[in-house]
PDB file of C-alpha atoms in Angstrom:
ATOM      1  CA  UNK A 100     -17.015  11.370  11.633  1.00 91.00           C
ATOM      2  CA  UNK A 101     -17.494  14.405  13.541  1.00 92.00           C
ATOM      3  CA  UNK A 102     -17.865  16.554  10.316  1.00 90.00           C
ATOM      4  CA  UNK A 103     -21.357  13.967   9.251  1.00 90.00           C
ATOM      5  CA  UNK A 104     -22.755  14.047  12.633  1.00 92.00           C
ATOM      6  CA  UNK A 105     -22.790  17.751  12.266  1.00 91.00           C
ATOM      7  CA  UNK A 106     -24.651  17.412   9.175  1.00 87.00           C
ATOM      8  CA  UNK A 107     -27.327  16.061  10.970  1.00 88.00           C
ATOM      9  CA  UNK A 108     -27.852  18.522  13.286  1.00 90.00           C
ATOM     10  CA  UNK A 109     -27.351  17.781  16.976  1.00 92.00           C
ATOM     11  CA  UNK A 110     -28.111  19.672  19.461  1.00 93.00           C
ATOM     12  CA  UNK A 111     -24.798  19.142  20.795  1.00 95.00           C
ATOM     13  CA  UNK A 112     -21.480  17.735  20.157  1.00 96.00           C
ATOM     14  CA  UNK A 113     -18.819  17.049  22.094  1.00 97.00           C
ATOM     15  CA  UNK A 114     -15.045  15.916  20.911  1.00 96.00           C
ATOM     16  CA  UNK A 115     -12.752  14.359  22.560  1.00 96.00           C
ATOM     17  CA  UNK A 116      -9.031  13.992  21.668  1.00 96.00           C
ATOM     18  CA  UNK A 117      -5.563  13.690  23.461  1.00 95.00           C
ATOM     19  CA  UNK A 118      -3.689  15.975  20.088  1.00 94.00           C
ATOM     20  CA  UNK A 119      -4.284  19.241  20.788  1.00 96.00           C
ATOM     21  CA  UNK A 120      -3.081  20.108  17.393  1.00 95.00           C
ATOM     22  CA  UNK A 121      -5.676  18.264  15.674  1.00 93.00           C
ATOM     23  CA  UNK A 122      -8.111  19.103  18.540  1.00 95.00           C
ATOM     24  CA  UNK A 123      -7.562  22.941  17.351  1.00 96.00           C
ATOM     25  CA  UNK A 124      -7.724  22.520  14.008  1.00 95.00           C
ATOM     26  CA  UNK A 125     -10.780  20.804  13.734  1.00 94.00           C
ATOM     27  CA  UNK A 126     -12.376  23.052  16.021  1.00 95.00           C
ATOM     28  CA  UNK A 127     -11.561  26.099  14.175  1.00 93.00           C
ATOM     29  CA  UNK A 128     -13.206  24.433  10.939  1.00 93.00           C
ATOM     30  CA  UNK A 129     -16.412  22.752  12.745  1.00 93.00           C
ATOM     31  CA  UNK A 130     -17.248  26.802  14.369  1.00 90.00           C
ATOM     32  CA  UNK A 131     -18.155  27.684  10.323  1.00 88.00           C
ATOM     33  CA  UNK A 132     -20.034  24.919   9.850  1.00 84.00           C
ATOM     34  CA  UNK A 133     -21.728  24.608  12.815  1.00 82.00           C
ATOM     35  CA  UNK A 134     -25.059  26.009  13.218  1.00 77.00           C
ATOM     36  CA  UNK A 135     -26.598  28.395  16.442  1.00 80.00           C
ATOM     37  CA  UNK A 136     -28.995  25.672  17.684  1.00 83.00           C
ATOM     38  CA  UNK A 137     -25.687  23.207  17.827  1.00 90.00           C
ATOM     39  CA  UNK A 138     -23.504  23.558  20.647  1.00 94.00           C
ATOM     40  CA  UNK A 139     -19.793  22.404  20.208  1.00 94.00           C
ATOM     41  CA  UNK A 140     -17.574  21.386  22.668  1.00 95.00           C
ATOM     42  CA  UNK A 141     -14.213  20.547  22.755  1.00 95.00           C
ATOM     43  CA  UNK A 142     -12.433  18.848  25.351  1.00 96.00           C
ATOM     44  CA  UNK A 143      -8.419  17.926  25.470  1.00 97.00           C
ATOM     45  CA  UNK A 144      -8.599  14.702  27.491  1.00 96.00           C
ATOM     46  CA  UNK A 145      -7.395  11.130  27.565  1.00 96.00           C
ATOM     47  CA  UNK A 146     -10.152   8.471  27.150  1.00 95.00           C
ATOM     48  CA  UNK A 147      -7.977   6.370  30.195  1.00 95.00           C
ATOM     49  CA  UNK A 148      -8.554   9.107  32.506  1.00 96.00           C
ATOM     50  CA  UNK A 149     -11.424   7.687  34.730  1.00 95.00           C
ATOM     51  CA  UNK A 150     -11.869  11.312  36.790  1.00 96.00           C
ATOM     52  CA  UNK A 151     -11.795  13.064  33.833  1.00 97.00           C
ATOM     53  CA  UNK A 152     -14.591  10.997  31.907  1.00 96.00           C
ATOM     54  CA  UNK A 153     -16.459  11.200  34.964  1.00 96.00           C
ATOM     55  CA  UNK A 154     -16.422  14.838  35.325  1.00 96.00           C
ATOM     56  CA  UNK A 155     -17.144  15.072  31.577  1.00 96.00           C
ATOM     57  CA  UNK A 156     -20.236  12.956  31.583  1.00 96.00           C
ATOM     58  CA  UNK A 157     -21.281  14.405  35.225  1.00 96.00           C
ATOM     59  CA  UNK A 158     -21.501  17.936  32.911  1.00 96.00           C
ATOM     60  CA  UNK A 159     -22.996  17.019  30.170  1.00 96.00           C
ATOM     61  CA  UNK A 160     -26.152  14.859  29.172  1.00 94.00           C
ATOM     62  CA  UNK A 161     -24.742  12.299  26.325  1.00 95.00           C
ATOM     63  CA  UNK A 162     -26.789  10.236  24.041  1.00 95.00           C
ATOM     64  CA  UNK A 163     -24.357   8.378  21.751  1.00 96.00           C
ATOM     65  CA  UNK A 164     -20.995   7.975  21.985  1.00 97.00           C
ATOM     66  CA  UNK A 165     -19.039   7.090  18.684  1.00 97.00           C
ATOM     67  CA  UNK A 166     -15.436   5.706  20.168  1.00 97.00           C
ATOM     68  CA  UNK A 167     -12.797   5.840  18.250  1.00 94.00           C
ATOM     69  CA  UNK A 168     -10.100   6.381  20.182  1.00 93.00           C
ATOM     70  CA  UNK A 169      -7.129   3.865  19.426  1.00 93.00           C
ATOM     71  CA  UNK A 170      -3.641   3.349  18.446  1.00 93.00           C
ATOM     72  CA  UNK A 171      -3.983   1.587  14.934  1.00 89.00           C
ATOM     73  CA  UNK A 172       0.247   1.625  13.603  1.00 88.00           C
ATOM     74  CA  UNK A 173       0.448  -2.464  13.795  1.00 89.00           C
ATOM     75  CA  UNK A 174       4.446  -2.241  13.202  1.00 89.00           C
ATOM     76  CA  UNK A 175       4.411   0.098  15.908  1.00 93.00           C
ATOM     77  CA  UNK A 176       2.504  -1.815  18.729  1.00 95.00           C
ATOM     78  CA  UNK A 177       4.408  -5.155  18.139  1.00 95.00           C
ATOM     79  CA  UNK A 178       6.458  -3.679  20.441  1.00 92.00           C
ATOM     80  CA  UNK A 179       4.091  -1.363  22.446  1.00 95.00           C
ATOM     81  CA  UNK A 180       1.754  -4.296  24.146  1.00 96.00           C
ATOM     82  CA  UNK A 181       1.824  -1.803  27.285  1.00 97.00           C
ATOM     83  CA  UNK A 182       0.184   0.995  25.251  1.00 97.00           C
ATOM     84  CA  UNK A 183      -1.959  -0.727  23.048  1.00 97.00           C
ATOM     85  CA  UNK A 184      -3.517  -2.482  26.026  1.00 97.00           C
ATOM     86  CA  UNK A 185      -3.574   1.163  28.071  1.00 97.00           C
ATOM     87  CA  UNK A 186      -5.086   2.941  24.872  1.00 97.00           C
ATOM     88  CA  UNK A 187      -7.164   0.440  23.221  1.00 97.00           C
ATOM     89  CA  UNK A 188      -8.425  -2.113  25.935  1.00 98.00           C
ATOM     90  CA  UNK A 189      -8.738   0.051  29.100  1.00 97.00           C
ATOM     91  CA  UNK A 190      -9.364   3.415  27.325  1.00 97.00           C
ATOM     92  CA  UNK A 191     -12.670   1.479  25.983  1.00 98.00           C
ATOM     93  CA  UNK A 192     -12.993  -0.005  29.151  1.00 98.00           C
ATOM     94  CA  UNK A 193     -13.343   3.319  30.566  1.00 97.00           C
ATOM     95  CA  UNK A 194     -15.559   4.917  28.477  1.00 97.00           C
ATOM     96  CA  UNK A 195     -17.729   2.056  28.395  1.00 97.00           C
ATOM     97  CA  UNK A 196     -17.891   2.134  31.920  1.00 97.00           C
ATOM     98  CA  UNK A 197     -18.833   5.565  32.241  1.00 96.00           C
ATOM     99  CA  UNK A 198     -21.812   4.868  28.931  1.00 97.00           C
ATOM    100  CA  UNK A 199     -23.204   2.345  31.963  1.00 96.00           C
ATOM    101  CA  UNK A 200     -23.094   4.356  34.478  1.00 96.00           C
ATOM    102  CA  UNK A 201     -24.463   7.520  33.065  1.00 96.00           C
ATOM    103  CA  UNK A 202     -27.091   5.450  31.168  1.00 96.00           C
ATOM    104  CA  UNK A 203     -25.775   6.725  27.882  1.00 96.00           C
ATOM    105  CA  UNK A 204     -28.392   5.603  24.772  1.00 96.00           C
ATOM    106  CA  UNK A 205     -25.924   4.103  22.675  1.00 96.00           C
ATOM    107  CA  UNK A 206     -22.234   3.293  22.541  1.00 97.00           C
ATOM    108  CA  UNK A 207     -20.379   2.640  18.831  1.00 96.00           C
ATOM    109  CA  UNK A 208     -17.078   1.241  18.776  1.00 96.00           C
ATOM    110  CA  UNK A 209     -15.468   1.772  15.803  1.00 95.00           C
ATOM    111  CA  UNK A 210     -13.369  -1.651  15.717  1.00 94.00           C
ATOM    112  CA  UNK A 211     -10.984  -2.858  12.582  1.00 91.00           C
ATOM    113  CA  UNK A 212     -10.757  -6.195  10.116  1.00 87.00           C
ATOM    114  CA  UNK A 213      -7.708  -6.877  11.887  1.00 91.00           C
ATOM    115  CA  UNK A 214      -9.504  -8.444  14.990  1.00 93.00           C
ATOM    116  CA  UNK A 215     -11.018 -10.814  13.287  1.00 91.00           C
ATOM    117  CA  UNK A 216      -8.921 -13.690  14.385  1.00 92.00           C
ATOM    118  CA  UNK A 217      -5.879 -11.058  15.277  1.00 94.00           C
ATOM    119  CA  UNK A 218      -2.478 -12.257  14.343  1.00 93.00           C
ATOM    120  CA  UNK A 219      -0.775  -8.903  15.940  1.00 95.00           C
ATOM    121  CA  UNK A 220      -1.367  -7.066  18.734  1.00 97.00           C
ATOM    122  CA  UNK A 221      -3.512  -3.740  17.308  1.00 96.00           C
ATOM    123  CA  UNK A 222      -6.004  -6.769  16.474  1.00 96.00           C
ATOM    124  CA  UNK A 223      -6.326  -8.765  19.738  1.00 97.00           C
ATOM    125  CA  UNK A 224      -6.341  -5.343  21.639  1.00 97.00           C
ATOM    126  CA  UNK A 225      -9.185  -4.057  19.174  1.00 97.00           C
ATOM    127  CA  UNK A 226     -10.721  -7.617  19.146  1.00 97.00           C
ATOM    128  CA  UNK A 227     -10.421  -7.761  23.820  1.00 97.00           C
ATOM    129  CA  UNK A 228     -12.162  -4.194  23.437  1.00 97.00           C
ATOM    130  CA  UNK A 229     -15.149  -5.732  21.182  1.00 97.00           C
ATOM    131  CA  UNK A 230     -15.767  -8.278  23.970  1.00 97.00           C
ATOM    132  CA  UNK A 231     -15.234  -6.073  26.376  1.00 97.00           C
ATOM    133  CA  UNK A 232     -18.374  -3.902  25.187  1.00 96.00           C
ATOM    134  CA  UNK A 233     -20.659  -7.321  24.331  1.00 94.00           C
ATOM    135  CA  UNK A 234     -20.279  -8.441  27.494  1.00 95.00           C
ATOM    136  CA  UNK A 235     -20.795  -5.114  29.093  1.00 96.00           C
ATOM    137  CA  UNK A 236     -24.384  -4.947  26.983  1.00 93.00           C
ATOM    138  CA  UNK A 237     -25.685  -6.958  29.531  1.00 93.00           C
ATOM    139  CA  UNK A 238     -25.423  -5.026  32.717  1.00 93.00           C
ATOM    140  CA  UNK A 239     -27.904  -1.467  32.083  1.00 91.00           C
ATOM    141  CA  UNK A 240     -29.687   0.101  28.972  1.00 93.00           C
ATOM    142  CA  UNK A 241     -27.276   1.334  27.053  1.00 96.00           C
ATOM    143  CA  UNK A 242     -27.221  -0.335  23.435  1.00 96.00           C
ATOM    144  CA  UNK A 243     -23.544  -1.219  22.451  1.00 97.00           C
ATOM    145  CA  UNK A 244     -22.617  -1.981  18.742  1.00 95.00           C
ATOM    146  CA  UNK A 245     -19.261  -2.737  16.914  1.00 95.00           C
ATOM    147  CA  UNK A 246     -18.564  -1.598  13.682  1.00 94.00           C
ATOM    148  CA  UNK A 247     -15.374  -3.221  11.938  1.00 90.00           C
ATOM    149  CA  UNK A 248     -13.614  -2.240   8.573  1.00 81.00           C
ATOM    150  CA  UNK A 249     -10.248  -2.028   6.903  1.00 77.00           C
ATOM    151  CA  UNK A 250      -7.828   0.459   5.579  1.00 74.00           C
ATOM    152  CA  UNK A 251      -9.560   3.995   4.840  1.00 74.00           C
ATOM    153  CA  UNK A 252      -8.172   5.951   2.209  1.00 70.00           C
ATOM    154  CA  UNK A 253      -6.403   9.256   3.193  1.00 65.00           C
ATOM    155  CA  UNK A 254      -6.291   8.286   6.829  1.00 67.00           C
ATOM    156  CA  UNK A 255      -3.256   9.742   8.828  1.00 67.00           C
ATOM    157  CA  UNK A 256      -1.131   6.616   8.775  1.00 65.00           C
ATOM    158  CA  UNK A 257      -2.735   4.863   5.307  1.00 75.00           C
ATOM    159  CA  UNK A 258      -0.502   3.145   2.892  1.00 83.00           C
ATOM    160  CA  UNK A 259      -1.356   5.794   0.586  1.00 83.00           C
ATOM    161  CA  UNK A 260      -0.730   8.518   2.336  1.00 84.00           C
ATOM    162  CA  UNK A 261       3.123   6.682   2.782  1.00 88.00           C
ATOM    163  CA  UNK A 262       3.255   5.708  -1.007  1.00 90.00           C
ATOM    164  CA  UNK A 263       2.914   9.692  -1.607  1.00 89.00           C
ATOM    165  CA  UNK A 264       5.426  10.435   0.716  1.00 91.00           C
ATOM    166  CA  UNK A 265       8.001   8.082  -1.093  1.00 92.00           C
ATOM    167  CA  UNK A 266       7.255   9.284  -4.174  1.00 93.00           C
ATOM    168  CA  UNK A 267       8.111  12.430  -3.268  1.00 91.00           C
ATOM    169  CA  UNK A 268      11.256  11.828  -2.025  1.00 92.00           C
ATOM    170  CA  UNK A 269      11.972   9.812  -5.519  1.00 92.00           C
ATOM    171  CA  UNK A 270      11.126   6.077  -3.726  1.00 90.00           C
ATOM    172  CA  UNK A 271      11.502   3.660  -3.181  1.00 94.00           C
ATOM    173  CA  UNK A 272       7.867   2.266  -2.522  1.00 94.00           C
ATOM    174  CA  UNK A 273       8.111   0.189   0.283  1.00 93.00           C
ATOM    175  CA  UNK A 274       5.743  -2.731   0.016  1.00 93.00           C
ATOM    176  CA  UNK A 275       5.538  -5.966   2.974  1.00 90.00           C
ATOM    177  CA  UNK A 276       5.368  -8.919   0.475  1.00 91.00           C
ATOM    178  CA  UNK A 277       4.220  -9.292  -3.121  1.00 92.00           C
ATOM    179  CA  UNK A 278       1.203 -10.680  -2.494  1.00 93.00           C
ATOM    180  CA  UNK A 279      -0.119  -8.820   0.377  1.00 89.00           C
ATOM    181  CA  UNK A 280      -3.760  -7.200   0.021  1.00 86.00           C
ATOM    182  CA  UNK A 281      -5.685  -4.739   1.327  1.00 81.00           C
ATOM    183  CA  UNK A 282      -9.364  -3.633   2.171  1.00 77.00           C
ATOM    184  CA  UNK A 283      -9.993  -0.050   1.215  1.00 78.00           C
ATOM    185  CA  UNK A 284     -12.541   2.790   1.328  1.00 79.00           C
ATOM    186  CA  UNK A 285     -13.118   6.223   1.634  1.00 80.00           C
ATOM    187  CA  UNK A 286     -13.322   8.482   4.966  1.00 81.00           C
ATOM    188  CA  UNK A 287     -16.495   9.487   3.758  1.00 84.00           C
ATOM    189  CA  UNK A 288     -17.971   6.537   3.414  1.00 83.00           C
ATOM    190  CA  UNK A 289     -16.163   4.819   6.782  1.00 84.00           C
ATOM    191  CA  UNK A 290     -18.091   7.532   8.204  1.00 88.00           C
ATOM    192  CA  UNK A 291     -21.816   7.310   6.620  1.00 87.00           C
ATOM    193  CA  UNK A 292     -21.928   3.459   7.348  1.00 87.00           C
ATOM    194  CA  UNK A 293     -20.612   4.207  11.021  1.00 90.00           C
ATOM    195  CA  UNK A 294     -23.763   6.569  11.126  1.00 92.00           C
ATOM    196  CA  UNK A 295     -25.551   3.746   9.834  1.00 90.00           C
ATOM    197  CA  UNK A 296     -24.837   0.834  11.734  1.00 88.00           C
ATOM    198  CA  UNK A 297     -25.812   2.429  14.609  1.00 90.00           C
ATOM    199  CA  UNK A 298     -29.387   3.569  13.581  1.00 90.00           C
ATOM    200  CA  UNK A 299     -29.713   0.025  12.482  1.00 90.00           C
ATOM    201  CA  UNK A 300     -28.577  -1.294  15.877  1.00 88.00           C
ATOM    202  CA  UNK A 301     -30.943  -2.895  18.304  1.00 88.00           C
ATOM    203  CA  UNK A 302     -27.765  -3.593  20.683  1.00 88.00           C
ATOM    204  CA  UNK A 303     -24.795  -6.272  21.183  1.00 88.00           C
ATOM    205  CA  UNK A 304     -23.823  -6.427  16.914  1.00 90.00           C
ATOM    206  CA  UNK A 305     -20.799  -6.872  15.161  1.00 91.00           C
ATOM    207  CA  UNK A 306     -21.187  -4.976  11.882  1.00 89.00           C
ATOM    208  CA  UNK A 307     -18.788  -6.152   9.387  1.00 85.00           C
ATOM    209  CA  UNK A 308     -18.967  -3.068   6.458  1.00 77.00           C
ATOM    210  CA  UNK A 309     -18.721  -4.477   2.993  1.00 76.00           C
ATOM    211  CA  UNK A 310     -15.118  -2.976   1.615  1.00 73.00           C
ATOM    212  CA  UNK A 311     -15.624  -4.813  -1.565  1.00 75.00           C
ATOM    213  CA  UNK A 312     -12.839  -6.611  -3.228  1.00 81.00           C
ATOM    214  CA  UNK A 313      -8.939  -6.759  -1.886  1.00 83.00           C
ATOM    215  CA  UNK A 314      -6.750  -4.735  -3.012  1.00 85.00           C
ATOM    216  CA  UNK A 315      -3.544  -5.516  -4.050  1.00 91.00           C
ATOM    217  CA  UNK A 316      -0.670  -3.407  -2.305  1.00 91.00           C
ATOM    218  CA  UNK A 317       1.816  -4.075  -5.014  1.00 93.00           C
ATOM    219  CA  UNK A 318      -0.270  -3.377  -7.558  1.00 91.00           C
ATOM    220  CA  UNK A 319      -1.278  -0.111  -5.762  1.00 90.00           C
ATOM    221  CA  UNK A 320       2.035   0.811  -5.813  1.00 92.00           C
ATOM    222  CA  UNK A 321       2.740   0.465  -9.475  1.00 93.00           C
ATOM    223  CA  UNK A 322      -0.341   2.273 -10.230  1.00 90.00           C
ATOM    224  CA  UNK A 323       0.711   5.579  -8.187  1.00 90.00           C
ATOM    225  CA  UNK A 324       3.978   5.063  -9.666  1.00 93.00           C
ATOM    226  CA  UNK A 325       2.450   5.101 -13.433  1.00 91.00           C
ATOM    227  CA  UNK A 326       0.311   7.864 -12.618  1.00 87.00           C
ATOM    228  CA  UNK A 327       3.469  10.048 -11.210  1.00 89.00           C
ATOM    229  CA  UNK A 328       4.793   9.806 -14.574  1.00 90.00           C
ATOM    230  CA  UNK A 329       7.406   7.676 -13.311  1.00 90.00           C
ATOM    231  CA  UNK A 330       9.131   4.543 -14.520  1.00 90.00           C
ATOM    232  CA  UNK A 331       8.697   1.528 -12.109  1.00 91.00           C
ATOM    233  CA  UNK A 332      12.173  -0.075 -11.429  1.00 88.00           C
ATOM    234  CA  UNK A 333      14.350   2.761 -13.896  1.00 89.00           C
ATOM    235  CA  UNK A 334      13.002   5.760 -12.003  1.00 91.00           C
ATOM    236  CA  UNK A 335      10.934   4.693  -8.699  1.00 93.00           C
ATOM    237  CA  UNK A 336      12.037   1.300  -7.236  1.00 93.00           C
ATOM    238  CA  UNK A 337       9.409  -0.608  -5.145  1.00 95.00           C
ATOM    239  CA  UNK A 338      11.110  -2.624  -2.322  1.00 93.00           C
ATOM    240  CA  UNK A 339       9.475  -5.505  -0.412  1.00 94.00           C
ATOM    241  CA  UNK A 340      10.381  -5.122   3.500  1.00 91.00           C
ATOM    242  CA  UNK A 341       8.876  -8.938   4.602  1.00 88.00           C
ATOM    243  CA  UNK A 342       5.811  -8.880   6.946  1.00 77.00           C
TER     244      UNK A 342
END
């Protein structure tokens, strides 16, 4: 996301991330790119941390604000309610907050297909944050839009990205059931339609990107398996955990 904002020439951009790892390493590779009249900033902070969104936004005039700060693992938070609600809910609560207050142009959050009608807890935290920012559309000037999708392809934590892993280590492929499906794009395009949505925005939306058609996990599986050179079942086993 960062990297397409950039192509469009800000004046200024300003990142925000709690991994100072990945905080770094983006940083290092945004300075190429990033041209003289663009000023990059990069700021090691937690999105929860009223004083220290305040002092950001008290420094800096912001426009937009693409949020996409959340905990998305939905094994994981099953049994992490505390920090899905901290991270997802009250960390957009925040920031939201501080959009209002600051009279911010626009705020984007980047929501998932899992809150529609959430059946785990990543979803109804995601889906409490969307309401969270329509209702808080209706107190100051500051346009707030929702863009939801599904899985994106190469992202740290993607089914993929595990499948690869397996493979590596000979399998097995561990799928939930056998006839689970998936959403999918690219991080290129999650990105572009993110742009989009909010130029097309007029405040208080729910975009819904078109993923096209479900993908089947299993079948995903047995494909990455093929193209490995393996055999499915001889060589590379694919296991089915339950949901």
């Amino acid at each position: 996301l960062c990297r397409q904002i950039l192509s469009q020439r800000p004046q200024r951009l300003i990142i925000v991330d709690t991994s100072e790892y990945y905080l770094f390493n983006l940083e290092r590779e945004l300075r190429l790119k990033c041209s003289s009249s663009c000023e990059l900033i990069c700021r090691l902070m937690d999105v929860g941390d009223q004083k220290a969104v305040d002092d950001l936004f008290n420094r800096y005039r912001v426009d937009t604000i693409f949020h996409a700060a959340a905990y998305k693992h939905v094994p994981i938070l099953e049994g992490q309610i505390r920090e899905a609600a901290k991270n997802n809910v009250l960390g957009t609560y925040t920031m939201a907050r501080a959009a209002l207050k600051h009279q911010v142009s626009q705020f984007v959050l980047v929501s998932t297909d899992k809150a529609v009608n959430p059946t785990n807890v990543m979803g109804a935290s995601k889906r409490i944050a969307e309401r969270l920012c329509q209702a808080l559309g209706n107190y100051g000037s500051t346009l707030f839009t929702v863009v939801r999708f599904g899985n994106v392809l190469g992202s740290r934590g993607s089914v993929v990205e595990i499948f690869k892993s397996q493979l590596k280590k000979g399998g097995p492929l561990t799928v939930t059931h056998p006839n689970v499906t998936r959403f999918f794009m690219t991080i290129p395009e999650a990105s572009q339609l993110i742009l989009q949505a909010a130029c097309l925005s007029s405040g208080g939306e729910i975009y819904m990107l078109d993923m096209g058609e479900p993908v089947s996990i299993r079948y995903l599986a047995e494909q990455m398996i093929k193209l490995s050179g393996k055999e499915i079942g001889t060589e590379v086993e694919i296991r089915f955990t339950g949901l």
